[in-house]
Amino acid sequence: AQSVTQPDIHITVSEGASLELRCNYSYGATPYLFWYVQSPGQGLQLLLKYFSGDTLVQGIKGFEAEFKRSQSSFNLRKPSVHWSDAAEYFCAVGGLLYNQGGKLIFGQGTELSVKP
Amino acid sequence: DVKVTQSSRYLVKRTGEKVFLECVQDMDHENMFWYRQDPGLGLRLIYFSYDVKMKEKGDIPEGYSVSREKKERFSLILESASTNQTSMYLCATFHSPGQPQHFGDGTRLSIL
């Protein structure tokens, strides 16, 4: 079955510290992978996406993510966190499985808090 | 930029009422989705549509229906609202499989 797991429900980091949010997936074909961010009371905004090619992808707001096929992971990183990065982050997987038709499967989300 | 507009940001209704949530997109996308979001559960797919007048059930369709009379508009209907349908509802659209989905700002629905 297709699934996405974000093992960390809540993470707190200090401003200026580095960040890594974990995402593991299970998908029966070549996956397309996404990270979204949701600020309080808002919809989801796309941070970055992986379709193919270079396994290290750059996104908006200084975020990057690395696709590791052998580990079925797509972890999100940022070298120096800003207070405005406090939000909820969602990992999602989709693809071309015949019965999926492009639907996305979302993880449970990781809430990020930033300490001054 | 793709713009996805949900008609209400906040909505309060009473149990038993028929509730309509509207979503409009401006990019001529064929694919539209309705999700509900609850703490600790992430986003769960309610219904989706790949074309006008076409709909398919998602993972949690019970208690909901949808309408897609025009390409740009996808409506979610709560036939008889219940308190367990209190949630954040998100509409999304995308161009083709594998492309990212674009989301509206959400409707926070409270059923009293």
CSV table of C-alpha atoms in Angstrom, one decimal:
chain,number,residue,atom,x,y,z
A,1,ALA,CA,0.0,0.0,0.0
A,2,GLN,CA,1.1,3.5,-0.7
A,3,SER,CA,1.9,5.6,2.4
A,4,VAL,CA,3.9,8.5,3.7
A,5,THR,CA,5.4,8.7,7.2
A,6,GLN,CA,6.6,11.7,9.0
A,7,PRO,CA,8.0,10.3,12.2
A,8,ASP,CA,8.2,13.6,14.0
A,9,ILE,CA,4.9,15.2,15.0
A,10,HIS,CA,6.5,18.3,16.6
A,11,ILE,CA,10.0,19.7,16.4
A,12,THR,CA,11.5,22.7,18.2
A,13,VAL,CA,14.7,24.4,17.0
A,14,SER,CA,16.5,27.6,17.9
A,15,GLU,CA,16.6,30.4,15.4
A,16,GLY,CA,19.7,30.1,13.3
A,17,ALA,CA,20.1,26.4,13.9
A,18,SER,CA,19.9,23.8,11.2
A,19,LEU,CA,16.8,21.8,10.5
A,20,GLU,CA,16.0,18.4,9.1
A,21,LEU,CA,12.4,17.1,8.7
A,22,ARG,CA,12.1,13.4,8.0
A,23,CYS,CA,9.9,11.8,5.4
A,24,ASN,CA,9.7,8.1,4.5
A,25,TYR,CA,7.4,6.8,1.8
A,26,SER,CA,6.1,3.5,0.3
A,27,TYR,CA,5.0,3.6,-3.3
A,28,GLY,CA,4.8,1.0,-6.0
A,29,ALA,CA,6.3,2.9,-8.8
A,30,THR,CA,8.7,5.8,-9.5
A,31,PRO,CA,7.4,8.4,-7.1
A,32,TYR,CA,7.0,12.1,-7.5
A,33,LEU,CA,7.7,13.8,-4.1
A,34,PHE,CA,6.7,17.1,-2.7
A,35,TRP,CA,7.1,19.2,0.4
A,36,TYR,CA,4.4,21.7,1.4
A,37,VAL,CA,4.3,24.3,4.2
A,38,GLN,CA,1.2,25.5,5.9
A,39,SER,CA,1.2,28.7,8.0
A,40,PRO,CA,-1.6,29.0,10.6
A,41,GLY,CA,-5.0,29.5,9.0
A,42,GLN,CA,-3.7,29.2,5.5
A,43,GLY,CA,-3.7,26.7,2.7
A,44,LEU,CA,-0.7,24.6,1.6
A,45,GLN,CA,2.2,26.2,-0.3
A,46,LEU,CA,4.6,24.2,-2.4
A,47,LEU,CA,8.2,24.3,-1.1
A,48,LEU,CA,9.8,22.0,-3.6
A,49,LYS,CA,9.3,18.9,-5.7
A,50,TYR,CA,11.2,16.0,-7.0
A,51,PHE,CA,10.4,14.3,-10.3
A,52,SER,CA,13.6,12.9,-11.7
A,53,GLY,CA,17.3,13.7,-12.2
A,54,ASP,CA,19.4,15.3,-9.5
A,55,THR,CA,18.4,13.9,-6.2
A,56,LEU,CA,19.1,17.1,-4.3
A,57,VAL,CA,16.4,19.6,-5.1
A,58,GLN,CA,16.3,23.3,-4.1
A,59,GLY,CA,13.1,25.0,-3.2
A,60,ILE,CA,11.8,28.3,-2.0
A,61,LYS,CA,12.7,30.1,1.2
A,62,GLY,CA,16.2,28.4,1.4
A,63,PHE,CA,14.9,24.9,1.7
A,64,GLU,CA,16.3,21.8,0.0
A,65,ALA,CA,15.5,18.1,0.1
A,66,GLU,CA,17.3,15.0,-0.9
A,67,PHE,CA,15.7,11.9,-2.5
A,68,LYS,CA,17.3,8.7,-1.4
A,69,ARG,CA,15.7,5.8,-3.3
A,70,SER,CA,17.6,3.1,-1.3
A,71,GLN,CA,16.1,4.5,2.0
A,72,SER,CA,12.7,5.5,0.5
A,73,SER,CA,13.3,8.9,2.1
A,74,PHE,CA,12.9,12.5,1.1
A,75,ASN,CA,14.1,14.6,4.0
A,76,LEU,CA,13.7,18.4,4.1
A,77,ARG,CA,16.6,20.6,5.3
A,78,LYS,CA,17.5,24.2,5.9
A,79,PRO,CA,20.9,25.3,7.1
A,80,SER,CA,19.6,28.2,9.2
A,81,VAL,CA,16.1,28.5,10.5
A,82,HIS,CA,14.3,31.8,10.7
A,83,TRP,CA,11.4,32.6,13.1
A,84,SER,CA,9.1,32.9,10.1
A,85,ASP,CA,9.7,29.3,9.3
A,86,ALA,CA,7.4,28.2,12.2
A,87,ALA,CA,4.6,26.3,10.5
A,88,GLU,CA,3.4,22.8,9.7
A,89,TYR,CA,5.2,20.9,7.0
A,90,PHE,CA,3.7,18.1,4.9
A,91,CYS,CA,5.5,15.6,2.8
A,92,ALA,CA,3.5,14.0,-0.1
A,93,VAL,CA,4.0,11.4,-2.7
A,94,GLY,CA,2.3,10.8,-6.0
A,95,GLY,CA,2.9,9.3,-9.4
A,96,LEU,CA,1.6,7.3,-12.3
A,97,LEU,CA,0.3,4.2,-10.7
A,98,TYR,CA,-2.7,3.1,-12.8
A,99,ASN,CA,-5.1,3.3,-10.0
A,100,GLN,CA,-3.8,6.5,-8.5
A,101,GLY,CA,-4.2,8.9,-11.4
A,102,GLY,CA,-2.0,11.5,-9.9
A,103,LYS,CA,-3.6,11.5,-6.5
A,104,LEU,CA,-1.2,12.6,-3.7
A,105,ILE,CA,-0.8,10.8,-0.4
A,106,PHE,CA,0.1,13.1,2.4
A,107,GLY,CA,2.0,12.4,5.6
A,108,GLN,CA,0.6,13.4,9.0
A,109,GLY,CA,2.6,16.6,9.1
A,110,THR,CA,5.4,18.0,11.3
A,111,GLU,CA,4.8,21.1,13.3
A,112,LEU,CA,7.9,23.3,13.6
A,113,SER,CA,8.4,25.7,16.4
A,114,VAL,CA,11.3,28.2,16.5
A,115,LYS,CA,12.8,29.4,19.7
A,116,PRO,CA,14.3,33.0,19.8
B,1,ASP,CA,0.2,31.8,-10.7
B,2,VAL,CA,-2.7,29.4,-10.2
B,3,LYS,CA,-5.4,30.9,-8.0
B,4,VAL,CA,-7.7,28.6,-6.1
B,5,THR,CA,-10.5,30.4,-4.3
B,6,GLN,CA,-12.6,29.0,-1.6
B,7,SER,CA,-15.8,30.9,-1.0
B,8,SER,CA,-15.6,31.1,2.8
B,9,ARG,CA,-12.7,31.2,5.3
B,10,TYR,CA,-14.9,30.5,8.3
B,11,LEU,CA,-18.3,29.0,8.4
B,12,VAL,CA,-20.6,28.0,11.3
B,13,LYS,CA,-23.6,25.8,10.7
B,14,ARG,CA,-26.0,23.7,12.8
B,15,THR,CA,-26.4,19.9,12.8
B,16,GLY,CA,-28.7,18.7,10.2
B,17,GLU,CA,-28.2,21.6,7.8
B,18,LYS,CA,-27.2,21.1,4.2
B,19,VAL,CA,-23.8,22.8,3.7
B,20,PHE,CA,-22.2,23.9,0.5
B,21,LEU,CA,-18.5,24.6,0.2
B,22,GLU,CA,-17.4,26.2,-3.0
B,23,CYS,CA,-14.1,26.1,-4.8
B,24,VAL,CA,-13.1,28.0,-8.0
B,25,GLN,CA,-9.9,27.8,-9.9
B,26,ASP,CA,-8.7,30.0,-12.7
B,27,MET,CA,-6.2,27.8,-14.6
B,28,ASP,CA,-8.4,25.6,-16.6
B,29,HIS,CA,-7.2,22.5,-14.8
B,30,GLU,CA,-9.2,19.4,-15.2
B,31,ASN,CA,-8.3,17.9,-11.9
B,32,MET,CA,-9.8,19.1,-8.6
B,33,PHE,CA,-9.8,17.7,-5.1
B,34,TRP,CA,-11.5,18.1,-1.7
B,35,TYR,CA,-9.6,17.2,1.4
B,36,ARG,CA,-10.3,17.6,5.1
B,37,GLN,CA,-7.5,18.3,7.5
B,38,ASP,CA,-7.6,17.3,11.2
B,39,PRO,CA,-4.8,17.5,13.8
B,40,GLY,CA,-2.5,14.5,13.7
B,41,LEU,CA,-4.3,13.0,10.7
B,42,GLY,CA,-2.8,15.1,7.9
B,43,LEU,CA,-4.9,15.6,4.8
B,44,ARG,CA,-7.5,13.0,3.9
B,45,LEU,CA,-9.1,12.9,0.4
B,46,ILE,CA,-12.9,13.2,0.4
B,47,TYR,CA,-13.7,13.4,-3.4
B,48,PHE,CA,-12.0,14.2,-6.6
B,49,SER,CA,-12.9,15.0,-10.1
B,50,TYR,CA,-11.0,14.6,-13.4
B,51,ASP,CA,-13.5,16.3,-15.6
B,52,VAL,CA,-16.8,18.1,-15.7
B,53,LYS,CA,-19.6,16.1,-14.3
B,54,MET,CA,-17.2,13.4,-13.3
B,55,LYS,CA,-16.4,12.5,-9.7
B,56,GLU,CA,-14.7,9.7,-7.8
B,57,LYS,CA,-14.8,8.9,-4.1
B,58,GLY,CA,-11.6,9.4,-2.1
B,59,ASP,CA,-10.7,7.8,1.2
B,60,ILE,CA,-13.5,9.3,3.4
B,61,PRO,CA,-16.5,10.1,1.2
B,62,GLU,CA,-19.2,9.1,3.8
B,63,GLY,CA,-21.5,12.0,4.6
B,64,TYR,CA,-20.3,14.1,1.6
B,65,SER,CA,-21.2,14.6,-2.0
B,66,VAL,CA,-19.8,16.8,-4.8
B,67,SER,CA,-20.9,18.7,-7.8
B,68,ARG,CA,-18.9,19.8,-10.9
B,69,GLU,CA,-21.1,21.4,-13.4
B,70,LYS,CA,-18.4,23.7,-14.8
B,71,LYS,CA,-14.7,23.0,-15.2
B,72,GLU,CA,-13.6,25.8,-12.9
B,73,ARG,CA,-15.9,25.1,-10.0
B,74,PHE,CA,-16.0,22.1,-7.6
B,75,SER,CA,-18.5,22.1,-4.8
B,76,LEU,CA,-18.5,19.9,-1.7
B,77,ILE,CA,-21.8,19.2,-0.1
B,78,LEU,CA,-22.6,18.0,3.4
B,79,GLU,CA,-26.0,16.5,3.0
B,80,SER,CA,-26.9,16.7,6.7
B,81,ALA,CA,-24.1,18.2,8.7
B,82,SER,CA,-23.0,16.5,11.9
B,83,THR,CA,-20.6,17.6,14.6
B,84,ASN,CA,-17.9,15.1,13.5
B,85,GLN,CA,-17.6,17.1,10.3
B,86,THR,CA,-16.2,20.0,12.1
B,87,SER,CA,-12.9,20.4,10.4
B,88,MET,CA,-10.7,22.4,8.0
B,89,TYR,CA,-11.6,21.8,4.3
B,90,LEU,CA,-9.1,22.3,1.6
B,91,CYS,CA,-9.6,22.4,-2.2
B,92,ALA,CA,-6.8,21.7,-4.6
B,93,THR,CA,-6.3,21.6,-8.3
B,94,PHE,CA,-3.5,20.3,-10.6
B,95,HIS,CA,-2.7,20.1,-14.3
B,96,SER,CA,-1.7,16.5,-14.8
B,97,PRO,CA,-0.5,13.5,-12.8
B,98,GLY,CA,2.8,14.1,-11.2
B,99,GLN,CA,2.4,17.8,-11.1
B,100,PRO,CA,2.1,19.6,-7.8
B,101,GLN,CA,-1.3,20.4,-6.4
B,102,HIS,CA,-2.3,24.0,-5.8
B,103,PHE,CA,-4.4,24.7,-2.7
B,104,GLY,CA,-6.9,27.2,-1.7
B,105,ASP,CA,-6.7,28.9,1.7
B,106,GLY,CA,-9.2,26.5,3.3
B,107,THR,CA,-12.6,26.8,5.0
B,108,ARG,CA,-12.7,26.2,8.7
B,109,LEU,CA,-16.1,24.7,9.2
B,110,SER,CA,-17.8,24.4,12.7
B,111,ILE,CA,-20.9,22.4,13.1
B,112,LEU,CA,-22.8,23.2,16.3
